[in-house]
mmCIF file of C-alpha atoms in Angstrom:
data_model
loop_
_atom_site.group_PDB
_atom_site.id
_atom_site.type_symbol
_atom_site.label_atom_id
_atom_site.label_comp_id
_atom_site.label_asym_id
_atom_site.label_seq_id
_atom_site.Cartn_x
_atom_site.Cartn_y
_atom_site.Cartn_z
ATOM 1 C CA UNK A 1 10.264 -31.777 14.701
ATOM 2 C CA UNK A 2 11.871 -33.856 11.970
ATOM 3 C CA UNK A 3 12.389 -32.076 8.634
ATOM 4 C CA UNK A 4 10.580 -34.756 6.599
ATOM 5 C CA UNK A 5 7.532 -34.618 8.868
ATOM 6 C CA UNK A 6 7.453 -30.812 8.693
ATOM 7 C CA UNK A 7 7.817 -30.984 4.924
ATOM 8 C CA UNK A 8 4.900 -33.422 4.598
ATOM 9 C CA UNK A 9 2.702 -31.167 6.752
ATOM 10 C CA UNK A 10 3.554 -28.063 4.734
ATOM 11 C CA UNK A 11 3.077 -29.826 1.410
ATOM 12 C CA UNK A 12 -0.303 -31.120 2.553
ATOM 13 C CA UNK A 13 -1.409 -27.566 3.388
ATOM 14 C CA UNK A 14 -0.083 -26.228 0.086
ATOM 15 C CA UNK A 15 -1.718 -29.055 -1.858
ATOM 16 C CA UNK A 16 -5.093 -28.222 -0.287
ATOM 17 C CA UNK A 17 -4.730 -24.552 -1.215
ATOM 18 C CA UNK A 18 -3.683 -25.577 -4.736
ATOM 19 C CA UNK A 19 -6.709 -27.839 -5.079
ATOM 20 C CA UNK A 20 -9.049 -25.018 -4.035
ATOM 21 C CA UNK A 21 -7.350 -22.504 -6.355
ATOM 22 C CA UNK A 22 -7.810 -24.871 -9.279
ATOM 23 C CA UNK A 23 -11.437 -25.498 -8.330
ATOM 24 C CA UNK A 24 -12.168 -21.766 -8.169
ATOM 25 C CA UNK A 25 -10.371 -21.115 -11.455
ATOM 26 C CA UNK A 26 -12.404 -23.844 -13.152
ATOM 27 C CA UNK A 27 -15.578 -22.085 -12.008
ATOM 28 C CA UNK A 28 -14.411 -18.646 -13.111
ATOM 29 C CA UNK A 29 -15.257 -18.331 -16.789
ATOM 30 C CA UNK A 30 -15.774 -14.573 -16.748
ATOM 31 C CA UNK A 31 -12.136 -13.448 -16.750
ATOM 32 C CA UNK A 32 -10.980 -11.029 -17.990
ATOM 33 C CA UNK A 33 -13.288 -8.868 -15.977
ATOM 34 C CA UNK A 34 -14.459 -5.459 -17.053
ATOM 35 C CA UNK A 35 -16.136 -2.911 -14.794
ATOM 36 C CA UNK A 36 -19.423 -3.709 -16.518
ATOM 37 C CA UNK A 37 -19.051 -7.474 -15.966
ATOM 38 C CA UNK A 38 -17.995 -6.908 -12.368
ATOM 39 C CA UNK A 39 -21.130 -4.945 -11.530
ATOM 40 C CA UNK A 40 -23.332 -7.829 -12.641
ATOM 41 C CA UNK A 41 -21.509 -10.772 -11.073
ATOM 42 C CA UNK A 42 -23.771 -13.206 -9.248
ATOM 43 C CA UNK A 43 -23.242 -14.106 -5.612
ATOM 44 C CA UNK A 44 -21.885 -17.462 -6.746
ATOM 45 C CA UNK A 45 -19.362 -15.805 -9.072
ATOM 46 C CA UNK A 46 -18.252 -13.474 -6.287
ATOM 47 C CA UNK A 47 -17.903 -16.510 -4.037
ATOM 48 C CA UNK A 48 -15.516 -18.142 -6.548
ATOM 49 C CA UNK A 49 -13.468 -14.964 -6.771
ATOM 50 C CA UNK A 50 -13.356 -14.756 -2.973
ATOM 51 C CA UNK A 51 -12.159 -18.356 -2.796
ATOM 52 C CA UNK A 52 -9.454 -17.647 -5.372
ATOM 53 C CA UNK A 53 -8.280 -14.566 -3.461
ATOM 54 C CA UNK A 54 -8.314 -16.374 -0.113
ATOM 55 C CA UNK A 55 -6.520 -19.506 -1.341
ATOM 56 C CA UNK A 56 -3.990 -17.499 -3.359
ATOM 57 C CA UNK A 57 -3.125 -15.585 -0.185
ATOM 58 C CA UNK A 58 -3.008 -18.737 1.943
ATOM 59 C CA UNK A 59 -0.808 -20.588 -0.570
ATOM 60 C CA UNK A 60 1.547 -17.666 -0.906
ATOM 61 C CA UNK A 61 1.778 -17.291 2.879
ATOM 62 C CA UNK A 62 2.406 -21.014 3.332
ATOM 63 C CA UNK A 63 5.122 -21.042 0.694
ATOM 64 C CA UNK A 64 6.780 -17.855 1.924
ATOM 65 C CA UNK A 65 6.606 -18.463 5.654
ATOM 66 C CA UNK A 66 6.828 -22.242 5.865
ATOM 67 C CA UNK A 67 8.043 -23.942 2.689
ATOM 68 C CA UNK A 68 10.786 -21.503 1.687
ATOM 69 C CA UNK A 69 12.451 -21.499 5.130
ATOM 70 C CA UNK A 70 12.243 -25.297 5.286
ATOM 71 C CA UNK A 71 13.781 -25.649 1.822
ATOM 72 C CA UNK A 72 16.710 -23.539 2.964
ATOM 73 C CA UNK A 73 17.060 -25.653 6.122
ATOM 74 C CA UNK A 74 17.016 -28.826 4.006
ATOM 75 C CA UNK A 75 19.752 -27.285 1.839
ATOM 76 C CA UNK A 76 21.836 -26.663 4.965
ATOM 77 C CA UNK A 77 21.317 -22.914 5.331
ATOM 78 C CA UNK A 78 21.228 -21.237 8.729
ATOM 79 C CA UNK A 79 18.086 -19.186 8.229
ATOM 80 C CA UNK A 80 17.856 -17.511 11.644
ATOM 81 C CA UNK A 81 20.134 -14.570 10.828
ATOM 82 C CA UNK A 82 18.713 -14.181 7.316
ATOM 83 C CA UNK A 83 16.250 -11.462 6.381
ATOM 84 C CA UNK A 84 13.361 -12.331 4.100
ATOM 85 C CA UNK A 85 15.219 -10.771 1.168
ATOM 86 C CA UNK A 86 18.362 -12.791 1.951
ATOM 87 C CA UNK A 87 16.252 -15.942 1.997
ATOM 88 C CA UNK A 88 14.677 -15.014 -1.309
ATOM 89 C CA UNK A 89 18.103 -14.370 -2.848
ATOM 90 C CA UNK A 90 19.292 -17.780 -1.631
ATOM 91 C CA UNK A 91 16.209 -19.452 -3.073
ATOM 92 C CA UNK A 92 16.855 -17.713 -6.380
ATOM 93 C CA UNK A 93 20.438 -19.003 -6.406
ATOM 94 C CA UNK A 94 19.056 -22.502 -5.831
ATOM 95 C CA UNK A 95 16.589 -21.963 -8.751
ATOM 96 C CA UNK A 96 13.428 -22.344 -6.636
ATOM 97 C CA UNK A 97 12.035 -18.903 -7.460
ATOM 98 C CA UNK A 98 13.144 -15.604 -8.914
ATOM 99 C CA UNK A 99 13.336 -12.673 -6.554
ATOM 100 C CA UNK A 100 11.431 -10.333 -8.881
ATOM 101 C CA UNK A 101 8.642 -12.800 -9.594
ATOM 102 C CA UNK A 102 7.995 -13.403 -5.888
ATOM 103 C CA UNK A 103 7.964 -9.700 -5.097
ATOM 104 C CA UNK A 104 5.522 -9.119 -7.956
ATOM 105 C CA UNK A 105 3.230 -11.857 -6.605
ATOM 106 C CA UNK A 106 3.288 -10.188 -3.174
ATOM 107 C CA UNK A 107 2.380 -6.842 -4.732
ATOM 108 C CA UNK A 108 -0.515 -8.378 -6.659
ATOM 109 C CA UNK A 109 -1.838 -10.064 -3.522
ATOM 110 C CA UNK A 110 -1.517 -6.821 -1.582
ATOM 111 C CA UNK A 111 -3.383 -4.922 -4.286
ATOM 112 C CA UNK A 112 -6.375 -7.214 -3.846
ATOM 113 C CA UNK A 113 -6.132 -7.255 -0.053
ATOM 114 C CA UNK A 114 -6.086 -3.457 0.088
ATOM 115 C CA UNK A 115 -8.601 -2.744 -2.629
ATOM 116 C CA UNK A 116 -10.751 0.304 -2.282
ATOM 117 C CA UNK A 117 -14.319 -0.626 -3.085
ATOM 118 C CA UNK A 118 -15.109 2.801 -4.480
ATOM 119 C CA UNK A 119 -12.702 2.385 -7.411
ATOM 120 C CA UNK A 120 -14.138 -0.362 -9.581
ATOM 121 C CA UNK A 121 -11.332 -0.001 -12.134
ATOM 122 C CA UNK A 122 -8.706 -0.831 -9.499
ATOM 123 C CA UNK A 123 -10.745 -3.777 -8.252
ATOM 124 C CA UNK A 124 -11.182 -5.222 -11.736
ATOM 125 C CA UNK A 125 -7.524 -4.697 -12.605
ATOM 126 C CA UNK A 126 -6.411 -6.327 -9.343
ATOM 127 C CA UNK A 127 -8.687 -9.332 -9.835
ATOM 128 C CA UNK A 128 -7.552 -9.869 -13.423
ATOM 129 C CA UNK A 129 -3.914 -9.651 -12.323
ATOM 130 C CA UNK A 130 -4.455 -12.063 -9.442
ATOM 131 C CA UNK A 131 -6.178 -14.584 -11.701
ATOM 132 C CA UNK A 132 -3.211 -14.535 -14.091
ATOM 133 C CA UNK A 133 -0.677 -14.495 -11.247
ATOM 134 C CA UNK A 134 -2.220 -17.646 -9.787
ATOM 135 C CA UNK A 135 -0.649 -19.538 -12.700
ATOM 136 C CA UNK A 136 2.789 -18.271 -11.677
ATOM 137 C CA UNK A 137 2.203 -19.102 -8.029
ATOM 138 C CA UNK A 138 1.169 -22.656 -8.888
ATOM 139 C CA UNK A 139 4.230 -23.053 -11.145
ATOM 140 C CA UNK A 140 6.518 -21.900 -8.355
ATOM 141 C CA UNK A 141 4.986 -24.437 -5.998
ATOM 142 C CA UNK A 142 5.327 -27.205 -8.606
ATOM 143 C CA UNK A 143 8.933 -26.173 -9.204
ATOM 144 C CA UNK A 144 9.665 -26.380 -5.475
ATOM 145 C CA UNK A 145 8.297 -29.920 -5.354
ATOM 146 C CA UNK A 146 10.219 -30.878 -8.482
ATOM 147 C CA UNK A 147 13.513 -29.507 -7.163
ATOM 148 C CA UNK A 148 12.946 -31.311 -3.871
ATOM 149 C CA UNK A 149 12.546 -34.540 -5.866
ATOM 150 C CA UNK A 150 8.880 -34.900 -4.961
ATOM 151 C CA UNK A 151 7.422 -34.622 -8.451
ATOM 152 C CA UNK A 152 8.515 -35.757 -11.883
ATOM 153 C CA UNK A 153 9.068 -33.325 -14.685
#
């Protein structure tokens, strides 16, 4: 499949996840969470948090597994023999993302995905971190588009 077509497909997916993240964030006016606030969240508020978690994970997966490899292909890299960490190092050299920031975003996502519902303090901490980390994830995506010449600024 042609690189430009693949790129358009991936960007469309990422744009949809971005749109949903922004929608959820606009509905979430109760961050930072505390254990007390968390216990009294309405079903609708939980739904917005769930959407944020889901779309954060989907956007990060799409960027990591689809967009990043395609960027490297566009830049002429042979990605087949490269490990994920090699790819991330190459992307850092090209100024698309920093290695440490991406690893931190993965850890934050994993903390929410593997939350233990008996520890409310961990849940609240993970949700607060994910909310803040969504800003970084969106900036990375915007930076990718900018460096690909698809967005001004």
